[in-house]
XYZ file of C-alpha atoms in Angstrom:
706
model
C 53.272 86.360 133.335
C 52.060 87.051 129.827
C 49.740 89.741 131.132
C 49.205 92.934 129.215
C 51.831 95.569 129.939
C 50.649 98.533 131.949
C 49.662 101.286 129.541
C 51.440 103.871 131.667
C 54.760 102.035 131.223
C 54.630 101.618 127.441
C 56.559 104.870 127.045
C 58.606 104.599 130.196
C 57.838 105.088 133.853
C 56.714 108.489 135.162
C 59.320 110.654 136.829
C 59.757 109.941 140.532
C 59.788 112.427 143.349
C 63.237 113.783 144.148
C 63.426 115.928 147.306
C 66.709 117.511 146.165
C 65.370 118.663 142.798
C 64.563 122.387 142.636
C 64.975 123.228 138.982
C 68.058 123.153 136.731
C 70.647 121.267 138.714
C 73.803 123.103 139.731
C 76.160 120.160 140.216
C 76.598 118.712 136.731
C 79.448 117.269 134.696
C 80.511 117.497 131.071
C 78.394 115.434 128.668
C 79.240 113.763 125.347
C 82.953 114.468 125.778
C 83.930 112.431 122.705
C 81.667 114.474 120.463
C 82.948 117.652 122.122
C 86.540 116.732 121.283
C 85.500 115.763 117.756
C 83.740 119.102 117.335
C 86.759 121.080 118.511
C 89.062 119.097 116.214
C 86.678 119.760 113.345
C 86.684 123.495 114.140
C 90.499 123.482 114.196
C 90.453 121.778 110.802
C 87.912 124.329 109.589
C 90.250 127.119 110.690
C 93.138 125.373 108.929
C 91.090 125.211 105.721
C 90.452 128.934 106.048
C 94.164 129.642 106.497
C 95.061 127.501 103.468
C 92.409 129.279 101.411
C 93.705 132.658 102.556
C 97.291 131.781 101.626
C 96.543 130.325 98.184
C 93.360 132.182 97.236
C 93.067 135.242 95.046
C 89.534 136.678 95.404
C 90.513 139.813 93.528
C 89.672 138.091 90.243
C 85.964 138.203 91.102
C 86.119 141.636 92.713
C 88.116 143.496 90.060
C 88.090 143.254 86.246
C 91.233 141.958 84.535
C 92.769 143.310 81.327
C 94.330 141.298 78.508
C 97.660 141.022 80.335
C 96.025 139.586 83.442
C 96.550 142.749 85.520
C 93.712 143.948 87.731
C 92.014 147.260 87.126
C 91.622 149.506 90.158
C 94.490 148.161 92.289
C 98.275 148.034 92.179
C 99.815 149.690 89.142
C 96.322 150.327 87.769
C 95.036 151.949 90.931
C 93.989 155.065 89.002
C 92.423 152.997 86.202
C 89.411 151.223 87.739
C 87.456 150.516 84.534
C 87.951 147.944 81.794
C 87.486 148.974 78.148
C 86.789 146.453 75.363
C 88.256 147.382 71.976
C 85.344 145.730 70.154
C 82.637 144.878 72.646
C 80.334 143.717 69.857
C 82.483 140.643 69.380
C 81.078 139.515 72.736
C 77.513 139.931 71.548
C 77.878 138.664 68.014
C 79.848 135.519 68.861
C 77.974 134.204 71.901
C 75.046 134.938 74.171
C 75.152 137.205 77.188
C 74.658 134.360 79.690
C 77.824 132.649 78.466
C 79.723 135.942 78.616
C 78.666 136.531 82.207
C 79.606 133.010 83.286
C 83.066 133.500 81.756
C 83.638 136.634 83.794
C 82.547 138.938 80.945
C 85.644 137.895 78.973
C 85.431 138.573 75.246
C 87.696 137.625 72.285
C 88.954 141.201 71.962
C 91.812 143.193 73.566
C 90.948 144.817 76.888
C 92.697 147.669 78.669
C 92.338 149.422 82.044
C 91.275 153.064 81.752
C 90.765 155.899 84.225
C 87.412 156.863 82.706
C 85.085 155.533 80.052
C 84.781 157.340 76.678
C 82.159 160.087 76.723
C 81.881 160.923 73.001
C 81.805 158.728 69.891
C 84.988 158.559 67.838
C 86.405 156.480 65.017
C 89.745 156.508 63.184
C 89.548 158.583 60.011
C 91.187 157.498 56.780
C 93.714 160.318 56.825
C 94.769 159.361 60.378
C 95.938 155.872 59.424
C 99.306 157.186 58.257
C 99.842 159.279 61.387
C 101.507 158.116 64.588
C 99.817 156.718 67.685
C 101.110 159.674 69.686
C 99.433 162.170 67.361
C 96.057 160.409 67.088
C 95.693 158.919 70.566
C 98.079 160.358 73.149
C 97.992 164.003 72.002
C 94.169 163.953 71.999
C 94.092 162.426 75.503
C 92.796 159.116 74.169
C 94.748 156.824 76.498
C 92.997 153.647 75.376
C 95.870 151.722 73.759
C 97.503 148.690 75.352
C 100.374 149.454 77.755
C 103.767 149.863 76.095
C 102.598 150.921 72.621
C 105.214 153.450 71.397
C 104.004 156.860 70.337
C 105.917 156.778 67.043
C 104.164 153.610 65.828
C 101.956 154.090 62.787
C 98.222 153.996 63.565
C 97.556 151.533 60.729
C 100.093 149.100 62.196
C 98.633 149.442 65.710
C 95.175 148.701 64.377
C 96.332 145.653 62.443
C 97.986 144.257 65.562
C 94.977 145.314 67.668
C 97.127 147.403 69.978
C 94.756 150.380 69.833
C 90.981 150.613 69.329
C 89.638 151.555 65.916
C 86.576 153.251 67.412
C 85.178 154.490 70.714
C 81.567 154.710 71.864
C 80.072 156.761 74.699
C 80.126 154.336 77.616
C 79.076 154.118 81.231
C 80.825 152.001 83.895
C 78.927 148.934 85.066
C 80.429 146.030 87.013
C 83.785 147.817 86.602
C 83.514 147.697 82.776
C 82.690 150.279 80.139
C 79.435 149.459 78.368
C 78.056 151.601 75.512
C 75.038 153.836 75.960
C 71.865 152.661 74.279
C 71.265 156.087 72.666
C 74.816 156.547 71.355
C 75.455 157.288 67.675
C 76.985 154.186 66.184
C 79.813 154.760 63.688
C 79.958 152.841 60.435
C 82.191 149.847 60.989
C 83.213 147.301 58.338
C 81.637 143.878 58.727
C 79.105 144.897 61.356
C 75.705 146.318 60.526
C 74.097 149.120 62.468
C 71.135 146.886 63.223
C 73.250 144.206 64.871
C 75.198 146.818 66.842
C 72.028 148.456 68.099
C 70.647 145.082 69.121
C 73.918 144.206 70.828
C 73.982 147.426 72.826
C 70.353 147.007 73.807
C 70.898 143.409 74.857
C 73.959 144.278 76.910
C 72.262 147.111 78.727
C 69.120 145.098 79.323
C 71.120 142.216 80.797
C 73.847 144.193 82.565
C 72.070 147.309 83.750
C 73.495 146.706 87.199
C 75.123 150.093 87.653
C 71.978 152.130 86.958
C 69.879 149.862 89.138
C 72.467 149.828 91.917
C 72.683 153.632 91.880
C 68.909 153.947 92.083
C 68.781 151.375 94.868
C 71.470 153.261 96.768
C 69.573 156.525 96.301
C 66.348 154.929 97.569
C 68.073 153.549 100.655
C 69.808 156.864 101.266
C 66.448 158.673 101.167
C 64.427 156.173 103.161
C 66.788 154.456 105.597
C 65.458 156.313 108.635
C 61.873 155.500 107.660
C 62.887 151.841 107.365
C 64.341 152.021 110.882
C 61.071 153.543 112.089
C 59.162 150.666 110.456
C 61.422 148.164 112.215
C 60.798 150.019 115.474
C 57.060 149.673 114.867
C 57.561 145.928 114.328
C 59.466 145.740 117.619
C 56.691 147.550 119.499
C 53.971 145.419 117.890
C 55.804 142.224 118.853
C 56.125 143.326 122.474
C 52.487 144.438 122.552
C 51.319 141.087 121.216
C 53.241 139.217 123.938
C 51.721 141.573 126.515
C 48.313 140.948 124.952
C 48.795 137.212 125.408
C 49.468 137.758 129.091
C 46.276 139.768 129.557
C 43.735 138.244 127.164
C 45.189 134.946 125.952
C 41.904 133.106 126.513
C 39.651 135.500 124.567
C 42.281 135.786 121.834
C 42.442 132.014 121.362
C 38.645 131.877 121.396
C 38.431 134.572 118.710
C 40.938 132.710 116.533
C 39.094 129.396 116.909
C 35.756 131.027 116.144
C 37.387 132.677 113.136
C 38.565 129.296 111.810
C 35.093 127.826 112.383
C 33.560 130.820 110.626
C 35.833 130.442 107.603
C 34.976 126.751 107.333
C 31.264 127.516 107.744
C 31.409 130.098 104.964
C 33.252 127.592 102.774
C 30.470 125.048 103.392
C 27.798 127.627 102.532
C 29.598 128.749 99.356
C 30.187 125.149 98.222
C 26.508 124.336 98.786
C 25.331 127.338 96.771
C 27.653 126.493 93.879
C 26.622 122.841 94.006
C 22.929 123.715 94.040
C 23.209 126.052 91.028
C 25.239 123.573 88.974
C 22.964 120.698 89.989
C 19.920 122.597 88.696
C 21.768 123.277 85.441
C 22.698 119.628 85.122
C 26.433 120.349 84.807
C 27.997 116.966 85.525
C 31.540 115.670 85.246
C 30.343 113.026 82.791
C 29.647 115.822 80.307
C 33.054 117.418 80.846
C 35.158 114.280 80.689
C 38.878 114.235 81.430
C 40.832 117.424 80.745
C 44.155 118.925 81.771
C 42.499 122.321 82.238
C 41.942 122.171 85.994
C 39.916 125.376 86.060
C 37.224 123.635 83.996
C 36.406 121.354 86.947
C 35.024 124.328 88.874
C 32.023 124.323 86.529
C 30.776 120.828 87.468
C 28.676 119.901 90.486
C 30.848 117.000 91.665
C 33.777 119.340 92.439
C 31.703 121.494 94.771
C 30.058 118.432 96.310
C 33.488 117.024 97.178
C 34.540 120.401 98.612
C 31.328 120.527 100.625
C 31.955 117.087 102.110
C 35.596 117.803 102.970
C 34.808 121.142 104.625
C 31.890 119.642 106.534
C 34.096 116.835 107.832
C 36.765 119.330 108.925
C 34.141 121.482 110.633
C 32.732 118.453 112.451
C 36.182 117.254 113.566
C 37.074 120.711 114.883
C 33.780 120.992 116.794
C 34.251 117.545 118.346
C 37.800 118.457 119.344
C 36.562 121.638 121.011
C 33.961 119.673 122.930
C 36.120 116.768 124.099
C 39.447 118.589 124.420
C 38.198 121.791 126.008
C 40.047 121.009 129.251
C 43.359 120.590 127.460
C 42.757 123.762 125.463
C 42.293 125.610 128.748
C 45.616 124.171 129.947
C 47.274 125.357 126.744
C 45.867 128.856 127.248
C 47.085 128.923 130.853
C 50.567 127.846 129.719
C 50.582 130.637 127.144
C 49.719 133.140 129.854
C 52.441 131.697 132.091
C 54.946 131.921 129.219
C 54.090 135.574 128.691
C 54.597 136.146 132.412
C 57.995 134.410 132.318
C 59.125 136.473 129.328
C 57.974 139.620 131.120
C 60.072 138.708 134.175
C 63.162 138.019 132.027
C 63.066 140.629 129.267
C 66.728 140.003 128.452
C 65.673 136.736 126.824
C 63.794 138.719 124.156
C 67.045 140.173 122.885
C 69.101 136.978 123.031
C 68.227 136.208 119.358
C 70.400 139.217 118.439
C 73.416 137.354 119.820
C 72.386 134.229 117.915
C 71.947 136.314 114.759
C 75.482 137.735 115.094
C 76.940 134.238 115.542
C 75.057 133.021 112.471
C 76.409 135.951 110.457
C 79.941 135.041 111.562
C 79.444 131.409 110.500
C 78.005 132.343 107.099
C 80.598 135.068 106.449
C 83.502 132.759 107.353
C 82.207 130.031 105.057
C 81.577 132.509 102.228
C 85.075 133.994 102.422
C 86.680 130.556 102.702
C 84.733 129.242 99.708
C 85.644 132.354 97.697
C 89.346 132.069 98.485
C 89.350 128.333 97.730
C 87.599 128.862 94.406
C 90.261 131.397 93.374
C 93.314 129.482 94.562
C 96.148 128.732 92.156
C 98.800 130.581 90.180
C 97.700 132.623 87.125
C 98.642 131.193 83.729
C 99.321 133.308 80.617
C 99.477 132.088 77.017
C 100.096 133.567 73.553
C 96.910 134.529 71.680
C 96.125 136.184 68.356
C 92.775 137.112 66.803
C 93.625 135.408 63.485
C 96.351 132.742 63.456
C 96.022 132.206 59.692
C 97.584 135.580 58.838
C 101.119 135.756 57.515
C 103.700 136.007 60.239
C 101.755 133.844 62.709
C 102.901 130.480 61.387
C 105.944 130.171 63.643
C 104.359 131.641 66.792
C 103.709 128.967 69.475
C 100.073 129.703 70.221
C 98.569 128.667 73.596
C 102.017 128.268 75.129
C 103.108 129.917 78.351
C 104.429 133.467 78.250
C 105.342 136.374 80.492
C 102.676 139.103 80.541
C 105.276 141.724 81.414
C 107.037 141.238 78.081
C 104.245 141.946 75.619
C 105.182 141.052 71.997
C 104.468 144.546 70.682
C 106.788 144.356 67.664
C 105.888 140.801 66.697
C 105.298 139.979 63.046
C 101.997 138.292 63.960
C 99.163 140.894 63.950
C 97.430 141.195 67.307
C 99.697 138.715 69.109
C 99.332 139.154 72.878
C 100.188 137.399 76.112
C 96.762 137.013 77.720
C 95.460 135.547 80.950
C 94.072 132.026 80.464
C 93.148 130.872 83.951
C 94.520 129.421 87.158
C 96.668 126.331 87.282
C 94.861 123.285 88.658
C 98.052 121.552 89.741
C 99.298 121.451 93.306
C 98.107 119.805 96.510
C 95.515 122.486 97.316
C 94.111 122.558 93.783
C 93.857 118.755 93.625
C 92.018 118.739 96.960
C 89.844 121.731 96.110
C 86.596 119.757 95.866
C 87.204 117.955 99.155
C 88.037 121.235 100.901
C 84.829 122.802 99.603
C 82.830 119.818 100.872
C 84.547 120.214 104.242
C 83.520 123.867 104.236
C 79.885 123.062 103.467
C 79.828 120.501 106.279
C 81.357 123.122 108.570
C 78.703 125.642 107.563
C 75.793 123.321 108.387
C 77.340 121.987 111.592
C 78.275 125.385 113.034
C 74.903 126.935 112.156
C 72.995 124.060 113.755
C 75.260 124.244 116.820
C 74.618 127.974 117.227
C 70.851 127.402 116.987
C 71.107 124.552 119.499
C 73.065 126.793 121.864
C 70.319 129.416 121.730
C 67.576 126.873 122.419
C 69.412 125.262 125.337
C 70.296 128.614 126.944
C 66.725 129.899 126.729
C 65.395 126.587 128.051
C 67.684 126.820 131.072
C 66.524 130.360 131.840
C 62.808 129.573 131.534
C 63.133 126.319 133.483
C 64.646 128.254 136.390
C 61.534 130.443 136.318
C 59.100 127.523 136.429
C 60.876 125.661 139.227
C 60.948 128.749 141.452
C 58.319 128.039 144.107
C 57.641 131.710 144.871
C 57.727 133.751 141.666
C 59.516 136.039 141.108
C 61.271 136.060 144.505
C 62.919 132.648 144.016
C 63.945 133.250 140.394
C 67.786 133.478 140.090
C 69.234 136.957 139.698
C 70.812 136.386 136.274
C 69.055 133.312 134.860
C 70.072 133.900 131.232
C 73.787 134.397 131.863
C 73.823 131.455 134.303
C 72.168 129.220 131.716
C 74.623 130.391 129.039
C 77.623 129.634 131.245
C 76.317 126.182 132.218
C 75.496 125.257 128.637
C 78.782 126.381 127.160
C 80.874 124.817 129.931
C 79.216 121.437 130.303
C 77.124 120.657 127.218
C 79.042 121.795 124.136
C 79.485 118.145 123.169
C 75.793 117.321 123.541
C 74.821 120.306 121.395
C 77.415 119.277 118.809
C 76.013 115.719 118.816
C 72.462 116.864 118.144
C 73.662 119.387 115.552
C 75.710 116.707 113.772
C 72.708 114.368 113.438
C 70.636 117.189 111.934
C 73.541 118.226 109.693
C 73.901 114.756 108.179
C 70.215 114.695 107.291
C 70.418 118.172 105.752
C 73.503 117.219 103.735
C 71.623 114.163 102.469
C 68.757 116.441 101.405
C 71.183 118.706 99.546
C 72.695 115.720 97.728
C 69.229 114.507 96.752
C 68.318 117.958 95.455
C 71.489 117.952 93.364
C 70.735 114.505 91.946
C 67.143 115.495 91.250
C 68.325 118.601 89.416
C 70.584 116.450 87.236
C 67.778 113.985 86.492
C 65.200 116.590 85.504
C 66.082 116.177 81.857
C 65.123 112.513 81.932
C 61.526 111.528 81.343
C 61.560 108.401 83.489
C 58.448 108.720 85.693
C 59.505 105.839 87.940
C 62.841 107.466 88.790
C 61.163 110.800 89.471
C 58.584 109.111 91.699
C 61.274 107.322 93.706
C 63.260 110.547 94.027
C 60.173 112.405 95.223
C 59.513 109.726 97.846
C 63.104 109.913 99.102
C 62.921 113.714 99.348
C 59.628 113.529 101.220
C 60.997 110.968 103.681
C 64.110 113.029 104.377
C 61.989 116.158 104.861
C 59.852 114.345 107.426
C 62.982 112.956 109.100
C 64.493 116.436 109.358
C 61.310 117.830 110.927
C 61.211 114.980 113.442
C 64.877 115.407 114.384
C 64.382 119.155 114.876
C 61.422 118.424 117.150
C 63.340 115.775 119.085
C 66.473 117.918 119.393
C 64.484 120.889 120.662
C 62.981 118.887 123.505
C 66.272 117.107 124.181
C 67.975 120.473 124.671
C 65.296 121.420 127.196
C 65.992 118.262 129.216
C 69.745 118.880 128.951
C 69.271 122.404 130.296
C 67.278 121.079 133.269
C 69.000 117.818 134.242
C 72.439 118.085 132.640
C 72.420 114.575 131.143
C 73.880 113.567 127.788
C 72.049 113.979 124.514
C 70.796 110.418 124.036
C 69.396 110.092 127.560
C 67.819 113.540 127.368
C 66.265 112.828 123.969
C 64.877 109.512 125.219
C 63.418 111.040 128.397
C 61.881 113.941 126.493
C 60.345 111.646 123.881
C 58.897 109.289 126.501
C 57.494 112.182 128.505
C 55.806 113.644 125.440
C 54.407 110.294 124.335
C 52.877 109.797 127.789
C 51.018 113.069 127.207
C 50.567 112.960 123.439
C 47.097 114.560 123.389
C 48.256 117.543 125.430
C 51.275 117.861 123.139
C 49.142 118.014 119.997
C 46.669 120.505 121.467
C 49.363 122.808 122.847
C 51.374 122.646 119.639
C 48.426 123.594 117.434
C 47.161 126.338 119.742
C 50.664 127.816 119.987
C 51.199 127.605 116.216
C 47.863 129.335 115.643
C 48.705 132.152 118.028
C 52.232 132.694 116.742
C 51.000 132.648 113.147
C 48.406 135.239 114.034
C 51.074 137.308 115.808
C 53.429 137.211 112.826
C 50.538 138.068 110.522
C 49.636 141.008 112.747
C 53.194 142.383 112.910
C 54.272 141.760 109.310
C 50.905 142.662 107.831
C 50.628 145.823 109.913
C 54.119 147.015 108.972
C 53.553 146.053 105.331
C 50.283 148.004 105.048
C 51.747 151.069 106.771
C 54.858 150.931 104.576
C 52.805 150.604 101.402
C 50.581 153.582 102.161
C 53.503 155.717 103.359
C 56.090 155.040 100.638
C 53.485 155.351 97.870
C 52.459 158.768 99.244
C 48.862 157.779 99.939
C 48.880 159.160 103.468
C 48.085 162.854 103.142
C 48.331 165.721 105.613
C 51.379 164.477 107.512
C 53.336 167.703 107.132
C 56.649 168.446 105.447
C 58.773 166.846 108.160
C 57.227 163.413 107.734
C 56.528 163.476 104.019
C 57.174 160.307 102.068
C 60.492 160.525 100.144
C 60.711 160.616 96.359
C 61.774 157.096 95.346
C 62.715 155.292 92.140
C 61.352 151.985 93.415
C 58.832 152.424 96.235
C 58.620 148.670 96.681
C 62.300 148.451 97.708
C 62.049 150.117 101.166
C 58.611 148.554 101.570
C 59.936 145.008 101.025
C 62.953 145.774 103.227
C 60.611 146.892 106.010
C 58.455 143.773 105.610
C 61.476 141.455 105.622
C 62.929 143.210 108.666
C 59.558 143.041 110.433
C 59.379 139.299 109.773
C 62.907 138.771 111.142
C 62.071 140.768 114.285
C 58.718 139.037 114.806
C 60.241 135.616 114.167
C 63.030 136.344 116.666
C 60.621 137.478 119.384
C 58.103 134.714 118.838
C 60.809 132.029 118.635
C 61.758 133.023 122.189
C 58.109 132.862 123.199
C 57.693 129.459 121.530
C 60.774 128.139 123.319
C 59.360 129.427 126.593
C 56.050 127.628 125.986
C 57.801 124.340 125.139
C 60.057 124.564 128.199
C 57.228 125.367 130.598
C 55.151 122.576 129.078
C 57.809 119.932 129.737
C 58.308 121.312 133.243
C 54.536 121.202 133.766
C 54.381 117.534 132.739
C 57.303 116.701 135.016
C 55.632 118.636 137.830
C 52.482 116.537 137.501
C 54.493 113.307 137.685
C 56.881 114.327 140.463
C 54.539 116.070 142.889
C 51.067 115.613 144.361
C 50.330 118.944 146.088
C 51.169 117.781 149.598
C 53.284 119.722 152.072
C 56.340 117.645 151.190
C 55.611 117.514 147.460
C 53.851 120.746 146.427
C 53.203 121.691 142.819
C 55.337 124.402 141.231
C 52.755 125.353 138.605
C 50.750 128.583 138.698
C 47.430 128.920 140.504
C 45.623 129.165 137.163
C 46.885 125.725 136.133
C 46.061 124.274 139.570
C 42.541 125.635 139.271
C 42.016 124.175 135.807
C 43.283 120.766 136.917
C 41.167 120.889 140.073
C 44.246 120.558 142.279
C 45.738 122.623 145.060
C 48.796 122.826 147.244
C 48.546 122.032 150.937
C 51.449 124.356 151.736
C 50.284 127.231 153.958
C 50.417 130.647 152.238
C 53.817 132.291 152.499
C 55.649 129.032 153.352
C 58.254 127.528 151.111
C 58.368 123.870 150.202
C 60.208 121.664 152.639
C 63.691 120.607 151.689
C-alpha cells in the first residue's frame, strides 16, 4: 500500500505468452464498424457532390475563351474558330494591370470575336475605305474579324462607330486561346494612343503571357528527351534496389561510415571555429566594439560568435561520442534489424512495387477532387446584359444598360453606338449556388480524408506482409505464399473502419492547420506582434500534434495488421510497447533516418549529377546514338529526372522504413512473449539472438511446439 509502482508497469504490462499466436491472426472480426459506416456514408455523399457538380457545372469557361456574346471559341458553332481576337487589346493594358486582367479571365472592355486564325500582317482602315461597305473592306479581303451577324452592305464608318468591326489589325500569335500581338510588329498610328504606350503594352503582355512560346519549347524539350528521362528514372530504380541490397550485405560498415562522417564533420567544425576564434581574439575583434546591428553577417567578424559555435559543436560532439559508447549495444540491434528488413524485402519483392498502387489511388483521389471543385466553381446559368463602350453618346439614353438580354438577338441596328449583349457572369441564385461554399468545404474534407485513408491502407497492408515474415519460425519456408495479397484482403475486409478512424483524426488536425494558415495570411497586413506570436505558437503546436499523430497512427496500423483489434486499443498497445523500450526506439529511429537520408541523397544526387552532365553536353565521346539532345531549357528534363528519382527513391525507402518499423515492434513483442525455451522459442534472427546473448533451445530443424 502506498509503495512505488513497478517501473515496468508504468506504461502497461509486458505482453504475455500465447501458445496460439503465430503471427498475424487469421480469425478476426470487423473493427470500428461505426466509423466504417460513417466513412461509407461520407463517400456516398462525396459521390453525390460530384454528380451535382457534374450536372450544374460548366468547366468550359476556364478551358475555352468566350467572345462578347458569351459563346465559346473552339467548340459548338465556333468549332472551326478556336482563337479569340480583341478589337482593341490595348484597352486591357491601358486601363488596368495585367494581373487584374488575368484574374478576370483576360476579359477586356472591348468587343471580342472568335476567329479561325490570328491576323498575320498589320492592317488599318484607310480614310477612303470609311465610305465603303463592310463586305468590300472586310469580307472580300478575307478579313472575317467582325462580330457575327454584321451585314455586308453596312457602311464601314457605321460599323466602326458601333464597334462591330475592328479599326485595325496587328500581327498576332495564339496564346491561351487568344490572339496577342507580336512584340516586333509595326504599330499603326491610332488616334488617342501613342506608339510608346502601345509598344510598352505589347511588351508587357508578351512578357506576362508568353505561355504559348514557353509551352511549345517545353513540349519540344520533352519530345526530344523523354526517353532519356525514362532512362534516368530506370537508373534511379536500379540505384534504389542496389542500396537496399547494400544494406543487406554491409549495413554495419555503412552505418559506421555514416557515423564517422558525422563525427568528422563536427570535428572539422570545431577546428574551423577555433581557428576563426583565435585569429579574431588576437585582433581584439569583440562584440562590444560592434554593438547591436540588424546585419547578421557582421557578427561573423567578432570572436564571441565563433566561441559560441565552438562550444555548441563541442557539446554535440561530446554527446554523440557518449551515445556511441553507452548505446553501442542498441546501435548493433538497430543494424541487425536493418539487415533483417533488407532480407524481408528481398523475400517479398512485390512489396517494393506496392507504392505504385498507392500512387494510382492518390491520383484518383486528387483528380476526383480537382474535377469536382472545377465543376462546382463553374456551376450556374450564364447571364447576359446590355453593354456599350460610351453610354453618354446620343441614342443611348433610352437603352436599359446592365439589364438582361438574349445573346442570340444582337442589337446590330441599334441607335446606340457599340451596344452589345455581352456575357456578365453566372447567376448565384439556386440551391446549389447558395450551398457552393459548403460543398467546396465538403470536397476539401473528402480530399484529405480519402488521401489519408489510402496512405493508411498502404501502411497496414505492408505491415501485415512483413509481420508474417517475422513470425515465420523457419524463414523463408514458413512465410505464407502470397503475404501481400493476403494482408491486403484482410485489411480491406476487416479494418476499413479502423483506417478511416485514424485517417479522420489526422484529417481534422490538417484541416485545422489549413484554417490557421488562412487566418495567418489574412493577418499578415497587421503589425500586432502579440497576435503574430500567438499565431506562430498555435501553428507550431499543431505541427507537432500532426507529427505525433502520424507516428502514433503508423504504429497503430502495425498492431492492427498483426492482432486485428480496433484502432484505439491498437494505438494504446503500440504506444505502451514503444514507451517500455523508448531508448531502443530513439536509436533505431535515428539510425534508420540517417541511412534512408543517405540513400535518398545517393539516388537523387547520382541521377541529378548524371542528368546535368548529360543534358548540358559535357559528356564527350558517347557516339551519335547516345548524344545529348538539343534543348531549349536543359534544366527542364534535368529537374524532371531529379523529381522522378526522388519519387522513386521515396517510394522504395518508404517500404523499407515500414518494414523496419514492423520488424521492430515484432522484435519487442518477441522479447516479451518468449524466453528461448523449447515451448517458447524466439522468432528473431540468429544475428539478433547473438547480439542479445540469447539462444533458442529448440533442436536444429525442429519447429516450435504448438
